[in-house]
Amino acid sequence: MGQSNSNNGGGGEGRRHRKNKNSSKSGEIHGRKNSKNDIPDRIAIELERKNFTNIESFSLQATFENICKVDEYGVELIDEESFVSYIGFPEATGFGSMVYRSFSYLAGYPDCKRSNTPLTYEGFLKAVAIYCDKCKDVIKEDRTKLLFDSFSVSEDDKCSKSVCVTENPDLSKIPDDESSKNGTKVTCDDMWSILTGICWITDSELLYFSTKPEQFAAVSANLMSPETIKEIRKITIKVVESMARSDTSLKNLNSAEILKESIKWPVFRDFIRRNTPNIFHGFTPFFYTLFCIGQTLSQNRGSSLIGSHANYWPTLDGPSELLNYENAALLLWMLPKKTTIGRGWNVLYTGSTHGFSMNRFESHVFRYPGPTLILIHAEIVPPKRSSSSSIPITNHNERNSQTILLGAYVADPWRSTSSPKQCFGSEECFLFQLLPTYEVFRTTNKNTNYAYYNPSVGIGFGGLATSGLTSSKIENMMKNSFVLQLDNTLQSGRFKVDPLSGLAPTYSSSTTRSSIDIIFEVLEIEVVGAGGNSAKEKQDKEWRWEEAEATKRKSLRRSSKSVDKEILKLAGIINEDSRSER
């Protein structure tokens, strides 16, 4: 930890002489020296004035004072050792030093250079603004591109054309993607560390909101352990491999070969648009808590990893077999934000608990008025065990794996479809595979065969229960046109993505595999509701009403039978004494 400014001319004096946020005194933010040349940083001034509240600015400066040092020119700056120690990432992630490198790069904005820019208060403020998404009306450049570039290895150590900082710069004239250098790239090994760090951030935040206070110290110690980081890295390497194989030139490389390569910006951009649109989403609450709230005024933040900010993540209402922290993190990278921020998630159905049957599925999932996730953990059936040896069961990506984790995001309430050609859902639905390959399959808008449910057939996505549009005959899973399906026992299924089938696809094809055809036996199924606690309450209310109506109907049937019997007795048709009918 770096020495406090109370020992080097800062600290209390800095606080007493802090200037008003709306002041325009040249060359200063809160009265501190910017650099050895004392050149004003107009972008930092505008960011603080427009996008940081007084308490946020106060906390940011207090944090800076806690960990900064003073160089030979009398300039206050944060060095790598103090920064890495303060943010507290486990060393095994390899992410702490990368974040410092990223901050130093962003500190030079808009003239970003790979050579280390001293992390002065103004540079620190700009990096925090980008990480915490507090750039409104000042930094117009794509935040995701800036973050990618800050981790990148550039051809000429520059991410963009220099922008002259004048007394009154035009802050809107920021280079766009076309004028930015497209040669930036991140090594696959670095990307592995980045994704491990991001996954760890999400895990720590999910843990914070699902753990009792008295248990948090023990659980967080486990989260910091090398064993936990090793497990996270086993998962994130799969994402790195999928990202790299999105580049056609790297498509056929094995894992060891991929780690020697790099991921270019266009490849990363296209990958996250399809698979992980929320990849940097977790930076906002994590770094905001580290730097911009009152808890950061102390150098000792205690056992809390992220602090006491408002819940930014979903909370699960019960135990889950499949939704551990790592799997939840992977899902949060792909899901719509409306289903994640501060939402209550409900475990609606677990096959091993509630029973593997369509009836039990329906009684726990139907009537839920919000989006749901269906997760399927299954064992891949090798060709010799399949019912049709002519069908390829695995491809090269799944050849060495025995299990698969995949599923679907269903944006609309579940309902039964009586016709083999009738489906439900909307274009917000998508399919996904988490392991052993990470990939999302978004809708194509070419048809509306999003989801299918029929008690006598099973569950299907992306096709019809028939072999095609011209047929009305319900086919088994070897002949129908579903992409992902479960039979009506919920114990067997198939995942087939065939761009050469001749049918208009409901969901997109794979970008890393020419085709997919996997038959599996289900180990576990879970359905999680992502509509919030109010959605679960509405579902329970609907089922209570349904049960009450069923009780009424049953009572009326009994009453009707009794009345009919009395009429027959009066007519002499039934003789109670002899207990026989004439």
Tab-separated table of C-alpha atoms in Angstrom, residues 47-489:
chain	number	residue	atom	x	y	z
A	47	LEU	CA	-15.970	14.609	-16.462
A	48	GLU	CA	-15.833	15.538	-12.796
A	49	ARG	CA	-18.047	18.582	-13.223
A	50	LYS	CA	-20.763	16.832	-15.270
A	51	ASN	CA	-20.788	13.218	-14.158
A	52	PHE	CA	-19.584	12.970	-10.564
A	53	THR	CA	-21.551	14.114	-7.535
A	54	ASN	CA	-19.824	15.944	-4.701
A	55	ILE	CA	-19.698	12.834	-2.524
A	56	GLU	CA	-18.359	10.758	-5.437
A	57	SER	CA	-15.640	13.323	-6.105
A	58	PHE	CA	-14.800	13.500	-2.414
A	59	SER	CA	-14.558	9.724	-2.163
A	60	LEU	CA	-12.517	9.474	-5.376
A	61	GLN	CA	-9.997	12.007	-4.137
A	62	ALA	CA	-9.827	10.406	-0.693
A	63	THR	CA	-9.093	7.059	-2.305
A	64	PHE	CA	-6.402	8.626	-4.452
A	65	GLU	CA	-4.823	10.266	-1.407
A	66	ASN	CA	-4.813	6.964	0.457
A	67	ILE	CA	-2.753	5.145	-2.157
A	68	CYS	CA	-0.767	7.794	-4.085
A	69	LYS	CA	2.890	8.723	-3.799
A	70	VAL	CA	4.806	11.865	-4.764
A	71	ASP	CA	7.432	11.708	-7.501
A	72	GLU	CA	10.625	13.724	-7.864
A	73	TYR	CA	8.701	16.616	-9.459
A	74	GLY	CA	6.227	16.849	-6.594
A	75	VAL	CA	3.437	15.225	-8.638
A	76	GLU	CA	1.057	12.866	-6.832
A	77	LEU	CA	0.552	9.573	-8.665
A	78	ILE	CA	-0.385	5.951	-8.014
A	79	ASP	CA	2.202	3.262	-8.726
A	80	GLU	CA	1.394	-0.296	-9.792
A	81	GLU	CA	2.190	-1.974	-6.466
A	82	SER	CA	-0.113	0.320	-4.465
A	83	PHE	CA	-2.901	0.077	-7.044
A	84	VAL	CA	-2.831	-3.729	-7.290
A	85	SER	CA	-2.731	-4.060	-3.509
A	86	TYR	CA	-5.728	-1.745	-3.096
A	87	ILE	CA	-8.082	-3.305	-5.665
A	88	GLY	CA	-7.436	-6.718	-4.138
A	89	PHE	CA	-7.720	-9.192	-7.008
A	90	PRO	CA	-6.387	-12.675	-6.201
A	91	GLU	CA	-2.871	-12.970	-7.570
A	92	ALA	CA	-3.776	-16.213	-9.351
A	93	THR	CA	-6.155	-14.356	-11.678
A	94	GLY	CA	-3.299	-12.343	-13.161
A	95	PHE	CA	-5.801	-9.503	-13.505
A	96	GLY	CA	-4.586	-6.883	-11.029
A	97	SER	CA	-1.551	-5.782	-13.053
A	98	MET	CA	-3.619	-5.830	-16.236
A	99	VAL	CA	-6.147	-3.419	-14.703
A	100	TYR	CA	-3.317	-1.081	-13.712
A	101	ARG	CA	-1.978	-1.220	-17.272
A	102	SER	CA	-5.490	-0.481	-18.525
A	103	PHE	CA	-5.909	2.480	-16.136
A	104	SER	CA	-2.531	3.910	-17.180
A	105	TYR	CA	-3.533	3.636	-20.828
A	106	LEU	CA	-6.929	5.299	-20.306
A	107	ALA	CA	-5.315	7.990	-18.145
A	108	GLY	CA	-3.830	9.460	-21.325
A	109	TYR	CA	-7.193	9.795	-23.068
A	110	PRO	CA	-7.684	11.075	-25.747
A	111	ASP	CA	-3.999	10.577	-26.654
A	112	CYS	CA	-3.813	6.961	-25.453
A	113	LYS	CA	-0.398	5.331	-25.649
A	114	ARG	CA	0.840	1.918	-24.617
A	115	SER	CA	3.830	3.430	-22.820
A	116	ASN	CA	2.940	3.867	-19.180
A	117	THR	CA	1.168	7.156	-18.557
A	118	PRO	CA	1.697	8.346	-14.958
A	119	LEU	CA	-1.503	7.692	-13.033
A	120	THR	CA	-2.123	11.182	-11.680
A	121	TYR	CA	-5.441	12.177	-10.147
A	122	GLU	CA	-6.751	13.486	-13.473
A	123	GLY	CA	-5.756	10.324	-15.339
A	124	PHE	CA	-7.149	8.214	-12.511
A	125	LEU	CA	-10.456	10.107	-12.729
A	126	LYS	CA	-10.719	9.521	-16.487
A	127	ALA	CA	-10.053	5.789	-16.115
A	128	VAL	CA	-12.613	5.474	-13.303
A	129	ALA	CA	-15.178	7.348	-15.427
A	130	ILE	CA	-14.691	4.878	-18.291
A	131	TYR	CA	-14.730	1.796	-16.059
A	132	CYS	CA	-17.830	3.020	-14.193
A	133	ASP	CA	-19.590	4.202	-17.371
A	134	LYS	CA	-19.721	7.840	-16.221
A	135	CYS	CA	-18.691	9.423	-19.514
A	136	LYS	CA	-21.955	11.026	-20.588
A	137	ASP	CA	-21.614	14.134	-22.819
A	138	VAL	CA	-17.823	14.158	-22.475
A	139	ILE	CA	-16.330	10.974	-23.915
A	140	LYS	CA	-18.319	9.968	-26.987
A	141	GLU	CA	-16.105	7.074	-28.073
A	142	ASP	CA	-17.359	3.496	-27.693
A	143	ARG	CA	-16.614	2.418	-24.109
A	144	THR	CA	-16.165	-1.225	-25.092
A	145	LYS	CA	-13.600	-0.263	-27.735
A	146	LEU	CA	-11.711	1.889	-25.223
A	147	LEU	CA	-11.582	-0.936	-22.697
A	148	PHE	CA	-10.467	-3.446	-25.329
A	149	ASP	CA	-7.737	-1.088	-26.531
A	150	SER	CA	-6.561	-0.535	-22.956
A	151	PHE	CA	-5.798	-4.263	-22.668
A	152	SER	CA	-4.433	-4.581	-26.191
A	153	VAL	CA	-1.029	-4.973	-27.747
A	154	SER	CA	-0.900	-2.426	-30.545
A	155	GLU	CA	1.323	-2.367	-33.604
A	156	ASP	CA	2.596	1.126	-32.917
A	157	ASP	CA	1.706	1.677	-29.237
A	158	LYS	CA	-1.152	4.006	-30.125
A	159	CYS	CA	-4.872	3.340	-30.103
A	160	SER	CA	-6.066	6.415	-31.932
A	161	LYS	CA	-5.025	9.631	-33.531
A	162	SER	CA	-3.862	12.260	-31.106
A	163	VAL	CA	-6.340	14.935	-30.152
A	164	CYS	CA	-4.842	18.283	-29.248
A	165	VAL	CA	-5.938	19.392	-25.789
A	166	THR	CA	-6.441	23.140	-25.992
A	167	GLU	CA	-7.810	25.670	-23.553
A	168	ASN	CA	-11.337	25.001	-24.869
A	169	PRO	CA	-11.269	21.662	-26.720
A	170	ASP	CA	-14.202	20.361	-28.733
A	171	LEU	CA	-14.837	17.235	-26.665
A	172	SER	CA	-17.293	15.828	-29.197
A	173	LYS	CA	-14.598	15.353	-31.845
A	174	ILE	CA	-13.461	11.949	-30.711
A	175	PRO	CA	-12.152	9.485	-33.304
A	176	ASP	CA	-14.775	6.926	-34.296
A	177	ASP	CA	-14.170	3.263	-35.063
A	178	GLU	CA	-13.314	3.982	-38.685
A	179	SER	CA	-10.609	6.476	-37.832
A	180	SER	CA	-9.336	4.462	-34.865
A	181	LYS	CA	-6.602	1.993	-35.528
A	182	ASN	CA	-8.231	-1.370	-36.207
A	183	GLY	CA	-4.933	-3.224	-35.702
A	184	THR	CA	-5.313	-3.412	-31.925
A	185	LYS	CA	-5.394	-6.911	-30.542
A	186	VAL	CA	-5.316	-8.714	-27.204
A	187	THR	CA	-3.286	-11.871	-26.773
A	188	CYS	CA	-5.392	-14.948	-26.013
A	189	ASP	CA	-3.378	-15.522	-22.849
A	190	ASP	CA	-4.198	-11.981	-21.672
A	191	MET	CA	-7.843	-12.452	-22.658
A	192	TRP	CA	-7.906	-15.559	-20.473
A	193	SER	CA	-6.752	-13.444	-17.498
A	194	ILE	CA	-9.254	-10.698	-18.342
A	195	LEU	CA	-12.218	-13.080	-18.503
A	196	THR	CA	-11.059	-14.838	-15.336
A	197	GLY	CA	-10.945	-11.493	-13.544
A	198	ILE	CA	-14.369	-10.466	-14.854
A	199	CYS	CA	-15.853	-13.834	-13.881
A	200	TRP	CA	-14.301	-13.498	-10.415
A	201	ILE	CA	-15.844	-10.030	-10.034
A	202	THR	CA	-19.291	-11.381	-10.887
A	203	ASP	CA	-18.838	-14.379	-8.594
A	204	SER	CA	-17.811	-12.137	-5.697
A	205	GLU	CA	-20.813	-9.862	-6.158
A	206	LEU	CA	-23.284	-12.729	-6.483
A	207	LEU	CA	-21.749	-14.257	-3.369
A	208	TYR	CA	-22.044	-10.998	-1.441
A	209	PHE	CA	-25.790	-10.795	-1.968
A	210	SER	CA	-26.493	-14.480	-1.305
A	211	THR	CA	-24.418	-15.011	1.826
A	212	LYS	CA	-25.362	-14.263	5.421
A	213	PRO	CA	-23.106	-11.598	6.996
A	214	GLU	CA	-21.704	-13.996	9.593
A	215	GLN	CA	-20.647	-16.423	6.840
A	216	PHE	CA	-19.163	-13.898	4.454
A	217	ALA	CA	-15.579	-13.894	5.772
A	218	ALA	CA	-15.230	-17.663	5.398
A	219	VAL	CA	-16.891	-17.771	1.977
A	220	SER	CA	-14.862	-14.840	0.634
A	221	ALA	CA	-11.651	-16.513	1.829
A	222	ASN	CA	-12.585	-19.511	-0.284
A	223	LEU	CA	-13.282	-17.211	-3.237
A	224	MET	CA	-9.740	-15.833	-2.940
A	225	SER	CA	-8.166	-19.299	-2.902
A	226	PRO	CA	-6.003	-20.597	-5.793
A	227	GLU	CA	-8.290	-23.633	-6.065
A	228	THR	CA	-11.312	-21.446	-6.796
A	229	ILE	CA	-9.388	-19.403	-9.365
A	230	LYS	CA	-8.280	-22.636	-11.025
A	231	GLU	CA	-11.921	-23.704	-11.408
A	232	ILE	CA	-12.852	-20.317	-12.875
A	233	ARG	CA	-9.973	-20.545	-15.354
A	234	LYS	CA	-11.195	-23.969	-16.511
A	235	ILE	CA	-14.452	-22.308	-17.551
A	236	THR	CA	-13.125	-19.045	-18.993
A	237	ILE	CA	-10.624	-20.815	-21.243
A	238	LYS	CA	-13.639	-22.267	-23.091
A	239	VAL	CA	-14.880	-18.735	-23.781
A	240	VAL	CA	-11.440	-17.678	-25.019
A	241	GLU	CA	-11.333	-20.679	-27.356
A	242	SER	CA	-14.771	-19.865	-28.789
A	243	MET	CA	-13.800	-16.226	-29.207
A	244	ALA	CA	-10.565	-17.122	-30.997
A	245	ARG	CA	-12.265	-19.691	-33.246
A	246	SER	CA	-14.654	-16.972	-34.407
A	247	ASP	CA	-11.647	-15.835	-36.417
A	248	THR	CA	-11.616	-18.104	-39.471
A	249	SER	CA	-7.812	-18.155	-39.474
A	250	LEU	CA	-7.817	-19.694	-35.958
A	251	LYS	CA	-10.839	-21.966	-36.357
A	252	ASN	CA	-8.987	-25.274	-36.462
A	253	LEU	CA	-6.356	-24.621	-33.784
A	254	ASN	CA	-6.226	-26.649	-30.584
A	255	SER	CA	-6.243	-25.076	-27.116
A	256	ALA	CA	-2.462	-24.875	-26.737
A	257	GLU	CA	-2.058	-23.283	-30.156
A	258	ILE	CA	-4.825	-20.741	-29.480
A	259	LEU	CA	-3.055	-19.387	-26.387
A	260	LYS	CA	-0.134	-18.373	-28.601
A	261	GLU	CA	-2.397	-16.253	-30.824
A	262	SER	CA	-4.203	-12.906	-30.443
A	263	ILE	CA	-7.774	-11.695	-30.787
A	264	LYS	CA	-8.298	-8.703	-33.054
A	265	TRP	CA	-10.785	-5.954	-32.310
A	266	PRO	CA	-13.248	-6.809	-35.151
A	267	VAL	CA	-13.356	-10.436	-33.973
A	268	PHE	CA	-13.901	-9.395	-30.343
A	269	ARG	CA	-16.568	-6.850	-31.334
A	270	ASP	CA	-18.580	-9.359	-33.366
A	271	PHE	CA	-18.220	-12.059	-30.707
A	272	ILE	CA	-19.545	-9.934	-27.850
A	273	ARG	CA	-22.436	-8.565	-29.924
A	274	ARG	CA	-23.686	-12.100	-30.368
A	275	ASN	CA	-22.496	-13.907	-27.244
A	276	THR	CA	-21.529	-11.560	-24.419
A	277	PRO	CA	-23.050	-8.074	-24.787
A	278	ASN	CA	-22.670	-7.529	-21.019
A	279	ILE	CA	-19.041	-8.634	-20.826
A	280	PHE	CA	-17.866	-5.411	-19.107
A	281	HIS	CA	-21.117	-4.874	-17.220
A	282	GLY	CA	-19.637	-6.031	-13.907
A	283	PHE	CA	-16.956	-3.334	-13.946
A	284	THR	CA	-19.495	-0.641	-13.093
A	285	PRO	CA	-20.645	-1.775	-9.617
A	286	PHE	CA	-17.269	-3.238	-8.643
A	287	PHE	CA	-15.061	-0.247	-9.427
A	288	TYR	CA	-17.723	2.250	-8.416
A	289	THR	CA	-17.725	0.691	-4.964
A	290	LEU	CA	-13.934	0.651	-4.801
A	291	PHE	CA	-13.513	4.301	-5.711
A	292	CYS	CA	-16.744	6.329	-5.588
A	293	ILE	CA	-18.575	5.595	-2.344
A	294	GLY	CA	-17.892	6.516	1.250
A	295	GLN	CA	-16.545	3.126	2.263
A	296	THR	CA	-13.400	3.821	0.264
A	297	LEU	CA	-12.404	6.640	2.639
A	298	SER	CA	-10.690	4.001	4.751
A	299	GLN	CA	-7.608	2.138	3.599
A	300	ASN	CA	-8.930	-0.930	5.403
A	301	ARG	CA	-12.170	-1.888	3.661
A	302	GLY	CA	-12.732	-4.907	5.908
A	303	SER	CA	-13.857	-8.331	4.761
A	304	SER	CA	-16.339	-7.046	2.171
A	305	LEU	CA	-15.130	-7.553	-1.371
A	306	ILE	CA	-17.445	-5.059	-3.002
A	307	GLY	CA	-19.119	-2.909	-0.373
A	308	SER	CA	-22.671	-2.017	0.466
A	309	HIS	CA	-24.021	-0.616	-2.797
A	310	ALA	CA	-27.491	-1.369	-4.102
A	311	ASN	CA	-28.010	-4.853	-5.451
A	312	TYR	CA	-26.835	-4.782	-9.073
A	313	TRP	CA	-27.284	-8.495	-9.687
A	314	PRO	CA	-30.081	-11.064	-9.502
A	315	THR	CA	-30.639	-13.021	-6.306
A	316	LEU	CA	-31.784	-16.644	-6.344
A	317	ASP	CA	-34.638	-17.636	-4.039
A	318	GLY	CA	-33.428	-21.186	-3.426
A	319	PRO	CA	-30.712	-23.767	-4.013
A	320	SER	CA	-29.846	-24.631	-7.604
A	321	GLU	CA	-28.187	-27.737	-8.996
A	322	LEU	CA	-26.899	-26.059	-12.147
A	323	LEU	CA	-26.759	-22.332	-11.474
A	324	ASN	CA	-23.491	-22.077	-9.551
A	325	TYR	CA	-21.642	-18.753	-9.491
A	326	GLU	CA	-19.486	-19.530	-12.534
A	327	ASN	CA	-22.420	-20.646	-14.695
A	328	ALA	CA	-24.445	-17.660	-13.497
A	329	ALA	CA	-21.616	-15.329	-14.541
A	330	LEU	CA	-21.536	-16.826	-18.044
A	331	LEU	CA	-25.306	-16.377	-18.332
A	332	LEU	CA	-25.235	-12.800	-17.055
A	333	TRP	CA	-22.847	-11.896	-19.871
A	334	MET	CA	-25.505	-12.832	-22.448
A	335	LEU	CA	-28.898	-12.063	-20.863
A	336	PRO	CA	-30.946	-8.869	-21.354
A	337	LYS	CA	-30.177	-6.366	-18.599
A	338	LYS	CA	-33.872	-6.126	-17.729
A	339	THR	CA	-33.663	-9.686	-16.378
A	340	THR	CA	-30.528	-9.161	-14.281
A	341	ILE	CA	-30.239	-5.775	-12.566
A	342	GLY	CA	-31.674	-6.107	-9.068
A	343	ARG	CA	-34.039	-8.898	-10.114
A	344	GLY	CA	-35.173	-11.775	-7.980
A	345	TRP	CA	-34.697	-15.120	-9.735
A	346	ASN	CA	-36.896	-18.089	-8.886
A	347	VAL	CA	-35.988	-21.770	-9.125
A	348	LEU	CA	-39.259	-23.020	-10.607
A	349	TYR	CA	-38.449	-26.591	-11.565
A	350	THR	CA	-35.676	-29.114	-10.931
A	351	GLY	CA	-36.061	-32.507	-12.574
A	352	SER	CA	-34.392	-34.543	-9.820
A	353	THR	CA	-36.535	-32.838	-7.162
A	354	HIS	CA	-39.924	-32.419	-8.816
A	355	GLY	CA	-39.854	-35.377	-11.196
A	356	PHE	CA	-38.936	-35.899	-14.841
A	357	SER	CA	-42.342	-35.645	-16.480
A	358	MET	CA	-44.232	-33.162	-18.626
A	359	ASN	CA	-46.982	-32.982	-16.007
A	360	ARG	CA	-44.580	-32.016	-13.221
A	361	PHE	CA	-42.815	-29.556	-15.536
A	362	GLU	CA	-46.114	-27.896	-16.403
A	363	SER	CA	-47.322	-27.644	-12.800
A	364	HIS	CA	-44.141	-25.785	-11.769
A	365	VAL	CA	-43.344	-23.672	-14.847
A	366	PHE	CA	-46.664	-22.728	-16.436
A	367	ARG	CA	-48.474	-19.566	-15.294
A	368	TYR	CA	-45.150	-17.821	-14.599
A	369	PRO	CA	-45.644	-14.385	-16.226
A	370	GLY	CA	-42.018	-13.584	-16.993
A	371	PRO	CA	-38.964	-14.786	-18.921
A	372	THR	CA	-37.372	-18.099	-17.971
A	373	LEU	CA	-34.124	-19.976	-18.427
A	374	ILE	CA	-34.166	-23.704	-19.076
A	375	LEU	CA	-30.828	-25.348	-18.264
A	376	ILE	CA	-29.984	-28.884	-19.366
A	377	HIS	CA	-27.016	-30.825	-18.035
A	378	ALA	CA	-26.636	-33.986	-20.059
A	379	GLU	CA	-24.366	-36.866	-20.933
A	380	ILE	CA	-23.350	-37.060	-24.573
A	381	VAL	CA	-24.373	-40.378	-26.104
A	382	PRO	CA	-21.555	-41.933	-28.125
A	383	PRO	CA	-22.463	-43.223	-31.628
A	384	LYS	CA	-22.579	-46.896	-30.644
A	385	ARG	CA	-25.304	-46.178	-28.063
A	386	SER	CA	-27.494	-44.042	-30.352
A	387	SER	CA	-30.561	-45.460	-32.031
A	388	SER	CA	-29.255	-44.543	-35.480
A	389	SER	CA	-25.584	-45.131	-36.147
A	390	SER	CA	-25.823	-43.168	-39.368
A	391	ILE	CA	-26.271	-39.915	-37.454
A	392	PRO	CA	-23.055	-38.224	-36.242
A	393	ILE	CA	-23.365	-37.675	-32.503
A	394	THR	CA	-20.446	-35.364	-31.796
A	395	ASN	CA	-18.139	-33.068	-33.656
A	396	HIS	CA	-14.481	-32.271	-33.034
A	397	ASN	CA	-15.280	-29.742	-30.272
A	398	GLU	CA	-17.249	-32.229	-28.180
A	399	ARG	CA	-15.208	-35.320	-29.030
A	400	ASN	CA	-13.253	-35.343	-25.749
A	401	SER	CA	-16.142	-34.308	-23.538
A	402	GLN	CA	-18.633	-36.584	-21.814
A	403	THR	CA	-21.143	-33.972	-20.683
A	404	ILE	CA	-22.742	-30.861	-22.092
A	405	LEU	CA	-24.450	-27.850	-20.497
A	406	LEU	CA	-26.895	-26.007	-22.729
A	407	GLY	CA	-30.322	-24.405	-22.676
A	408	ALA	CA	-32.626	-21.654	-23.809
A	409	TYR	CA	-33.807	-18.221	-22.775
A	410	VAL	CA	-37.591	-18.096	-23.228
A	411	ALA	CA	-38.787	-14.511	-23.191
A	412	ASP	CA	-42.510	-15.295	-22.977
A	413	PRO	CA	-44.731	-17.349	-20.608
A	414	TRP	CA	-44.866	-21.061	-21.368
A	415	ARG	CA	-47.966	-22.562	-22.930
A	416	SER	CA	-49.006	-25.813	-24.552
A	417	THR	CA	-49.212	-25.960	-28.359
A	418	SER	CA	-51.768	-28.407	-29.661
A	419	SER	CA	-50.808	-28.182	-33.338
A	420	PRO	CA	-47.477	-29.709	-34.491
A	421	LYS	CA	-46.862	-26.488	-36.426
A	422	GLN	CA	-47.782	-24.040	-33.678
A	423	CYS	CA	-45.039	-22.437	-31.571
A	424	PHE	CA	-44.782	-19.607	-29.034
A	425	GLY	CA	-42.159	-17.080	-27.995
A	426	SER	CA	-40.606	-13.991	-29.559
A	427	GLU	CA	-37.434	-12.782	-31.243
A	428	GLU	CA	-35.920	-12.138	-27.796
A	429	CYS	CA	-35.572	-15.908	-27.279
A	430	PHE	CA	-32.203	-17.530	-27.840
A	431	LEU	CA	-30.400	-20.833	-27.370
A	432	PHE	CA	-27.030	-21.218	-25.693
A	433	GLN	CA	-24.321	-23.715	-24.916
A	434	LEU	CA	-22.087	-23.066	-21.912
A	435	LEU	CA	-19.881	-26.165	-21.867
A	436	PRO	CA	-17.763	-27.650	-23.354
A	437	THR	CA	-18.179	-24.937	-26.013
A	438	TYR	CA	-19.436	-21.445	-25.227
A	439	GLU	CA	-21.798	-20.025	-27.859
A	440	VAL	CA	-25.115	-18.211	-28.158
A	441	PHE	CA	-27.609	-18.760	-30.981
A	442	ARG	CA	-29.728	-15.646	-31.533
A	443	THR	CA	-32.925	-15.501	-33.582
A	444	THR	CA	-32.709	-14.833	-37.324
A	445	ASN	CA	-36.207	-13.315	-37.828
A	446	LYS	CA	-36.759	-15.776	-40.700
A	447	ASN	CA	-39.652	-17.560	-38.955
A	448	THR	CA	-41.389	-17.730	-35.577
A	449	ASN	CA	-40.625	-21.303	-34.484
A	450	TYR	CA	-39.126	-20.127	-31.216
A	451	ALA	CA	-40.462	-22.659	-28.681
A	452	TYR	CA	-42.783	-25.675	-28.740
A	453	TYR	CA	-44.456	-27.589	-25.901
A	454	ASN	CA	-46.716	-30.599	-26.327
A	455	PRO	CA	-47.253	-33.152	-23.511
A	456	SER	CA	-47.388	-36.031	-25.980
A	457	VAL	CA	-44.298	-34.941	-27.930
A	458	GLY	CA	-41.962	-33.028	-25.620
A	459	ILE	CA	-40.194	-29.657	-25.736
A	460	GLY	CA	-38.556	-28.187	-28.825
A	461	PHE	CA	-36.851	-25.003	-29.988
A	462	GLY	CA	-36.162	-23.658	-33.457
A	463	GLY	CA	-38.278	-25.977	-35.568
A	464	LEU	CA	-41.456	-28.033	-35.903
A	465	ALA	CA	-42.622	-31.401	-34.614
A	466	THR	CA	-42.924	-32.436	-38.258
A	467	SER	CA	-40.162	-32.999	-40.799
A	468	GLY	CA	-40.966	-29.710	-42.515
A	469	LEU	CA	-43.588	-27.161	-43.496
A	470	THR	CA	-45.334	-29.426	-45.995
A	471	SER	CA	-45.843	-32.286	-43.552
A	472	SER	CA	-48.476	-32.619	-40.828
A	473	LYS	CA	-47.169	-35.877	-39.394
A	474	ILE	CA	-45.497	-35.642	-35.986
A	475	GLU	CA	-42.024	-37.178	-36.184
A	476	ASN	CA	-39.579	-38.459	-33.570
A	477	MET	CA	-36.416	-36.525	-32.796
A	478	MET	CA	-34.477	-38.284	-35.544
A	479	LYS	CA	-36.751	-36.842	-38.233
A	480	ASN	CA	-38.317	-33.599	-36.954
A	481	SER	CA	-36.776	-30.192	-37.542
A	482	PHE	CA	-36.038	-28.929	-34.007
A	483	VAL	CA	-32.632	-27.459	-33.193
A	484	LEU	CA	-32.840	-28.312	-29.482
A	485	GLN	CA	-35.373	-30.796	-28.145
A	486	LEU	CA	-36.339	-33.015	-25.223
A	487	ASP	CA	-38.645	-36.008	-25.569
A	488	ASN	CA	-41.798	-36.229	-23.437
A	489	THR	CA	-39.960	-38.161	-20.703
